[in-house]
Coordinates of C-alpha atoms and ligand atoms in Angstrom, one line a residue:
M196 CA 69.8 109.8 97.2
L197 CA 69.4 109.7 93.4
P198 CA 67.3 112.5 91.8
K199 CA 63.8 111.7 90.7
N200 CA 63.5 109.2 87.7
F201 CA 67.0 107.8 88.2
T202 CA 67.4 104.2 89.4
F203 CA 70.0 101.5 90.0
G204 CA 69.5 98.0 88.8
L205 CA 71.2 94.8 87.5
M206 CA 72.5 95.4 84.0
Q207 CA 70.7 93.7 81.2
N208 CA 72.7 92.0 78.3
N209 CA 71.9 94.9 75.9
E210 CA 73.1 97.4 78.4
A211 CA 76.3 95.4 78.9
E212 CA 76.8 95.7 75.2
I213 CA 76.4 99.5 75.4
L214 CA 78.9 99.6 78.3
N215 CA 81.3 97.6 76.2
E216 CA 81.0 100.1 73.3
W217 CA 81.7 102.9 75.8
A218 CA 84.8 101.0 77.0
I219 CA 86.0 100.8 73.4
K220 CA 85.5 104.5 73.0
E221 CA 87.6 105.1 76.1
G222 CA 90.4 103.2 74.4
W223 CA 90.4 100.4 77.0
N224 CA 90.3 97.7 74.3
P225 CA 88.1 95.1 76.1
G226 CA 88.6 91.4 75.4
L227 CA 86.0 90.1 73.1
S228 CA 84.6 87.6 75.7
D229 CA 85.7 89.3 79.0
Q230 CA 82.2 90.6 79.9
Q231 CA 80.6 87.2 79.0
V232 CA 83.0 85.3 81.2
A233 CA 82.5 87.8 84.1
M234 CA 78.7 87.9 83.8
H235 CA 78.5 84.1 83.7
Y236 CA 80.8 83.8 86.7
D237 CA 79.0 86.4 88.8
P238 CA 75.5 87.3 87.4
G239 CA 75.2 90.0 90.1
A240 CA 78.4 91.8 89.0
F241 CA 77.1 94.4 86.6
I242 CA 75.3 97.4 87.9
A243 CA 73.3 99.9 85.7
L244 CA 72.2 103.5 86.4
R245 CA 69.1 104.3 84.5
H246 CA 67.2 107.5 83.7
H247 CA 63.7 106.4 83.3
D248 CA 64.4 103.2 81.3
E249 CA 67.5 104.5 79.6
F250 CA 70.9 103.1 80.5
I251 CA 73.2 106.1 81.3
G252 CA 76.0 104.6 83.4
G253 CA 77.4 101.4 84.8
G254 CA 80.2 99.4 86.2
S255 CA 81.1 95.9 87.4
I256 CA 81.5 94.7 91.0
I257 CA 82.7 91.1 90.8
S258 CA 82.8 89.0 93.9
Y259 CA 85.2 86.1 94.0
D260 CA 83.3 83.7 96.3
G261 CA 82.7 86.6 98.7
L262 CA 86.3 86.5 99.6
Y263 CA 87.6 89.3 97.4
G264 CA 85.9 91.9 95.2
F265 CA 87.0 94.0 92.2
M266 CA 85.4 97.1 90.8
G267 CA 85.8 97.9 87.1
L268 CA 84.3 99.3 83.9
F269 CA 83.0 102.5 85.6
I270 CA 81.6 104.7 82.9
M271 CA 78.9 107.4 82.6
R272 CA 77.3 108.3 79.3
S273 CA 79.1 111.5 78.3
D274 CA 76.0 113.8 78.4
F275 CA 75.3 112.8 82.1
R276 CA 78.8 113.4 83.4
G277 CA 79.7 116.2 85.8
Q278 CA 76.4 116.2 87.7
G279 CA 77.4 114.1 90.7
L280 CA 75.7 111.0 89.3
G281 CA 79.0 109.1 88.7
A282 CA 79.9 109.6 92.4
Q283 CA 76.6 108.2 93.5
L284 CA 76.9 105.2 91.1
W285 CA 80.4 104.5 92.4
Q286 CA 79.4 104.7 96.1
Y287 CA 76.4 102.5 95.4
R288 CA 78.6 99.9 93.7
R289 CA 81.2 100.0 96.4
D290 CA 78.6 99.6 99.2
R291 CA 76.7 96.9 97.3
L292 CA 79.9 95.0 96.7
L293 CA 80.9 95.3 100.4
S294 CA 77.5 93.8 101.3
R295 CA 78.1 90.9 99.0
L296 CA 81.5 90.1 100.5
Q297 CA 82.4 88.4 103.8
A298 CA 83.5 90.8 106.6
N299 CA 87.2 91.8 106.2
A300 CA 87.3 90.9 102.5
A301 CA 89.2 93.4 100.5
I302 CA 88.1 95.1 97.3
G303 CA 90.6 95.9 94.5
M304 CA 90.5 98.2 91.5
D305 CA 92.7 99.6 88.7
G306 CA 91.7 103.2 88.3
V307 CA 92.8 105.8 85.8
F308 CA 95.3 108.1 87.5
N309 CA 93.3 111.3 87.4
M310 CA 90.5 109.7 89.4
A311 CA 92.8 108.2 92.1
P312 CA 92.1 111.1 94.5
F313 CA 88.3 110.4 94.2
Y314 CA 88.8 106.8 95.0
A315 CA 91.0 107.7 97.9
R316 CA 88.2 109.8 99.3
G317 CA 86.1 106.7 99.0
G318 CA 88.5 104.7 101.3
F319 CA 90.8 103.1 98.7
V320 CA 94.6 103.2 99.2
L321 CA 97.1 103.2 96.4
A322 CA 99.2 100.0 96.3
H323 CA 101.2 100.4 93.1
R324 CA 100.8 101.2 89.4
D325 CA 99.8 98.6 86.8
L326 CA 101.4 99.7 83.5
R327 CA 100.2 98.7 80.1
Y328 CA 102.9 97.9 77.6
A329 CA 102.0 97.4 74.0
G330 CA 103.8 96.3 70.8
I331 CA 103.6 94.0 67.8
A332 CA 103.7 90.3 68.7
K333 CA 106.9 88.5 67.6
G334 CA 107.9 85.3 69.3
N335 CA 109.0 81.7 69.0
K336 CA 107.4 78.7 70.5
A337 CA 109.5 77.3 73.3
T338 CA 109.9 73.5 73.5
E339 CA 109.2 73.6 77.3
V340 CA 105.6 74.9 77.1
T341 CA 102.4 72.8 77.3
P342 CA 99.1 74.0 75.9
L343 CA 96.7 74.7 78.8
N344 CA 94.2 72.4 77.2
D345 CA 96.5 69.5 78.0
I346 CA 96.9 70.5 81.7
D347 CA 95.0 69.1 84.6
H348 CA 92.7 71.8 85.9
T349 CA 93.5 71.0 89.5
I350 CA 97.2 71.9 89.2
L351 CA 96.4 75.0 87.1
I352 CA 93.9 76.3 89.7
A353 CA 96.4 75.5 92.5
Y354 CA 99.0 77.7 90.8
D355 CA 96.5 80.4 90.0
N356 CA 95.5 80.5 93.7
K357 CA 99.0 81.5 94.7
H358 CA 98.7 84.6 92.6
F359 CA 95.2 85.9 93.2
P360 CA 93.7 87.0 96.5
A361 CA 90.8 84.4 96.4
P362 CA 90.1 81.1 94.6
R363 CA 88.4 81.7 91.2
T364 CA 88.2 78.2 89.8
E365 CA 85.1 78.7 87.5
F366 CA 86.3 82.1 86.3
I367 CA 89.7 80.7 85.2
K368 CA 88.1 77.6 83.6
S369 CA 86.0 79.9 81.4
W370 CA 88.8 82.5 80.9
I371 CA 91.1 79.9 79.3
K372 CA 88.3 78.5 77.1
Q373 CA 87.3 81.8 75.5
T374 CA 87.0 81.7 71.7
G375 CA 90.3 82.5 70.0
V376 CA 92.4 82.3 73.2
F377 CA 95.9 80.8 73.4
G378 CA 97.3 79.5 76.7
Y379 CA 100.5 77.8 77.7
A380 CA 102.1 76.6 80.9
V381 CA 105.5 75.3 82.0
L382 CA 105.7 72.2 84.2
K383 CA 108.4 71.1 86.6
N384 CA 108.0 67.8 88.4
A385 CA 104.3 67.7 87.4
E386 CA 103.7 71.1 89.0
I387 CA 103.1 74.3 87.2
V388 CA 105.8 76.9 87.5
G389 CA 104.2 79.4 85.2
Y390 CA 101.2 80.0 82.9
G391 CA 99.9 82.6 80.5
V392 CA 96.9 83.4 78.4
A393 CA 96.6 85.6 75.3
R394 CA 93.0 86.6 74.4
P395 CA 91.5 88.4 71.4
C396 CA 90.4 91.9 72.1
H397 CA 88.6 94.7 70.2
Q398 CA 92.1 95.4 68.7
G399 CA 94.7 92.7 68.7
Y400 CA 95.3 90.7 71.9
K401 CA 96.0 91.1 75.5
V402 CA 98.2 88.8 77.6
G403 CA 96.8 88.2 81.0
P404 CA 97.3 86.5 83.3
L405 CA 101.0 85.8 83.0
F406 CA 102.3 84.3 86.2
A407 CA 105.7 82.7 86.4
D408 CA 108.3 81.7 89.1
T409 CA 111.2 83.2 87.1
M410 CA 111.8 85.6 84.3
D411 CA 113.2 82.8 82.1
I412 CA 109.9 80.9 82.5
A413 CA 107.8 84.0 81.8
D414 CA 110.0 84.6 78.7
K415 CA 109.3 81.1 77.3
I416 CA 105.6 81.4 77.9
L417 CA 105.3 84.9 76.5
S418 CA 107.4 84.1 73.5
S419 CA 105.2 81.0 72.8
L420 CA 102.0 83.1 73.1
L421 CA 103.4 85.8 70.8
S422 CA 104.4 83.1 68.2
E423 CA 100.7 82.3 67.9
I424 CA 99.7 85.9 67.2
N425 CA 102.7 87.1 65.2
G426 CA 102.2 90.5 63.8
E427 CA 99.2 91.4 65.9
L428 CA 99.0 94.3 68.3
V429 CA 99.5 93.0 71.9
Q430 CA 99.1 94.6 75.3
I431 CA 100.3 93.4 78.7
D432 CA 99.5 94.9 82.0
I433 CA 102.4 94.8 84.4
P434 CA 102.7 95.6 88.1
E435 CA 105.3 98.3 88.0
L436 CA 107.2 96.8 91.0
N437 CA 108.0 93.7 89.0
T438 CA 111.1 95.1 87.3
A439 CA 111.9 91.7 85.6
A440 CA 108.5 91.9 83.9
L441 CA 109.2 95.5 82.7
K442 CA 112.6 94.3 81.3
L443 CA 110.8 91.4 79.5
A444 CA 108.3 93.7 77.9
I445 CA 111.1 95.9 76.7
K446 CA 113.0 92.9 75.4
F447 CA 110.0 92.0 73.2
G448 CA 109.9 95.5 71.9
F449 CA 106.9 96.8 73.8
E450 CA 106.4 100.4 75.0
E451 CA 104.5 101.8 77.8
S452 CA 101.1 103.0 76.5
F453 CA 98.7 103.4 79.4
G454 CA 98.5 102.7 83.1
C455 CA 96.3 102.4 86.1
A456 CA 96.5 103.0 89.9
R457 CA 96.0 99.6 91.7
M458 CA 94.1 100.5 94.8
Y459 CA 92.6 98.5 97.6
L460 CA 89.9 99.0 100.2
G461 CA 90.5 96.8 103.3
A462 CA 93.5 94.8 104.3
M463 CA 95.3 92.7 101.7
Q464 CA 97.8 89.9 102.2
P465 CA 101.1 90.8 100.6
E466 CA 100.9 89.9 96.9
P467 CA 103.7 87.9 95.1
L468 CA 104.2 90.8 92.6
N469 CA 107.6 89.4 91.5
T470 CA 105.8 86.4 89.9
I471 CA 103.0 88.5 88.3
Y472 CA 104.2 89.4 84.8
S473 CA 100.7 90.5 83.8
V474 CA 97.5 90.9 85.7
T475 CA 94.5 89.1 84.4
S476 CA 92.6 92.3 83.4
Y477 CA 92.2 95.9 84.6
E478 CA 88.4 95.2 84.8
F479 CA 88.2 92.1 86.9
G480 CA 91.5 91.9 88.8
Ligands
COA85 C1 84.6 108.8 85.8 C2 83.2 109.1 85.5 C3 82.4 107.8 85.5 C4 82.6 110.1 86.5 O1 81.3 110.3 86.2 P1 80.6 111.8 86.5 O2 79.1 111.6 86.5 O3 81.2 112.8 85.7 O4 81.1 111.9 88.0 P2 80.7 113.0 89.1 O5 80.2 114.3 88.5 O6 79.8 112.4 90.1 O7 82.1 113.3 89.7 C5 82.7 112.2 90.5 C6 84.0 112.6 91.0 O8 84.9 112.3 89.9 C7 85.8 113.4 89.7 N1 86.1 113.5 88.3 C8 85.3 113.3 87.3 N2 86.0 113.4 86.1 C9 87.2 113.6 86.5 C10 88.4 113.8 85.7 N3 88.5 113.8 84.4 N4 89.6 114.0 86.4 C11 89.6 114.0 87.8 N5 88.5 113.8 88.5 C12 87.4 113.7 87.9 C13 85.0 114.6 90.2 O9 85.8 115.6 90.6 C14 84.2 114.0 91.3 O10 84.9 114.0 92.6 P3 84.3 114.6 93.9 O11 82.9 114.1 94.0 O12 85.1 114.2 95.0 O13 84.3 116.1 93.6 C15 83.0 109.7 84.1 O14 83.8 110.9 84.0 C16 83.4 108.8 83.0 O15 82.6 108.0 82.5 N6 84.7 109.0 82.5 C17 85.2 108.1 81.4 C18 85.5 106.7 81.9 C19 86.5 106.7 83.1 O16 87.5 107.3 83.1 N7 86.1 106.0 84.2 C20 86.9 105.8 85.4 C21 87.8 104.6 85.2 S1 88.7 104.3 86.6

């Protein structure tokens, strides 16, 4: 039970902007359009905790067609921390997301390491670490890549489906059309064998997703993306178990700069981690 004068509700646009400012202060470097894409895809995904009418905490609980959920952007205003309110907000978000999902659907999250024991007490199990590598973009455009704008959506979505726990057609369609985004795919026999996206963030760019059948294909896509943003700060969020992806990041001169614990509530199908060279985002899966 929340104390008197505290309430939960759906986040308003101005509150989402405040949450974004807090995420910047935390050093999470959100994508410039990430929230917009997520809110448009799932208008019920952003939850606010208010004291009277004032926004004091929030987080996202995106549902992918009720088949998979993801919790992110969990932040309390600093002067309201340490009073048990964050725990209530988190439990409310978890339960509300569960109620929006089909029975047996799993929920994922990328949590900061020091909070992992708290999330474990809430039922989440550690799967692996997603490590952020960062560096200065330097690449060459490969002849084998095709801009995502020239790719038929059907085959792009089919390839994305192989790498994400639920279909997310409209999400990906918006993600690849964000302002200032670059996206490339490699095709083989009219099928996609890899694709990647670089999107502008508060600072520089993030690459995500980057999915590819082989390290060589990932290399060509990443190098082509980096060629578009030469000299910019770039971050890439790699499932640690994909050792080829770690090697690739090092090859491009990136260094580990941050990391999260990927945790799940509920049963997950095994993920093709060896073809995931960067997750889409820490916030939305
Ligand atoms: C994480 C956060 C939302 C918690 O809010 P809060 O109101 O301080 O949370 P509570 O007082 O309800 O504490 C919630 C739990 O988090 C734990 N916790 C809070 N801060 C912690 C920290 N820095 N390290 C480890 N555990 C921490 C508490 O021990 C508590 O666990 P318990 O209930 O099992 O004892 C808040 O500290 C915050 O906004 N931090 C910055 C953003 C962030 O790191 N978000 C988490 C991203 S995964």
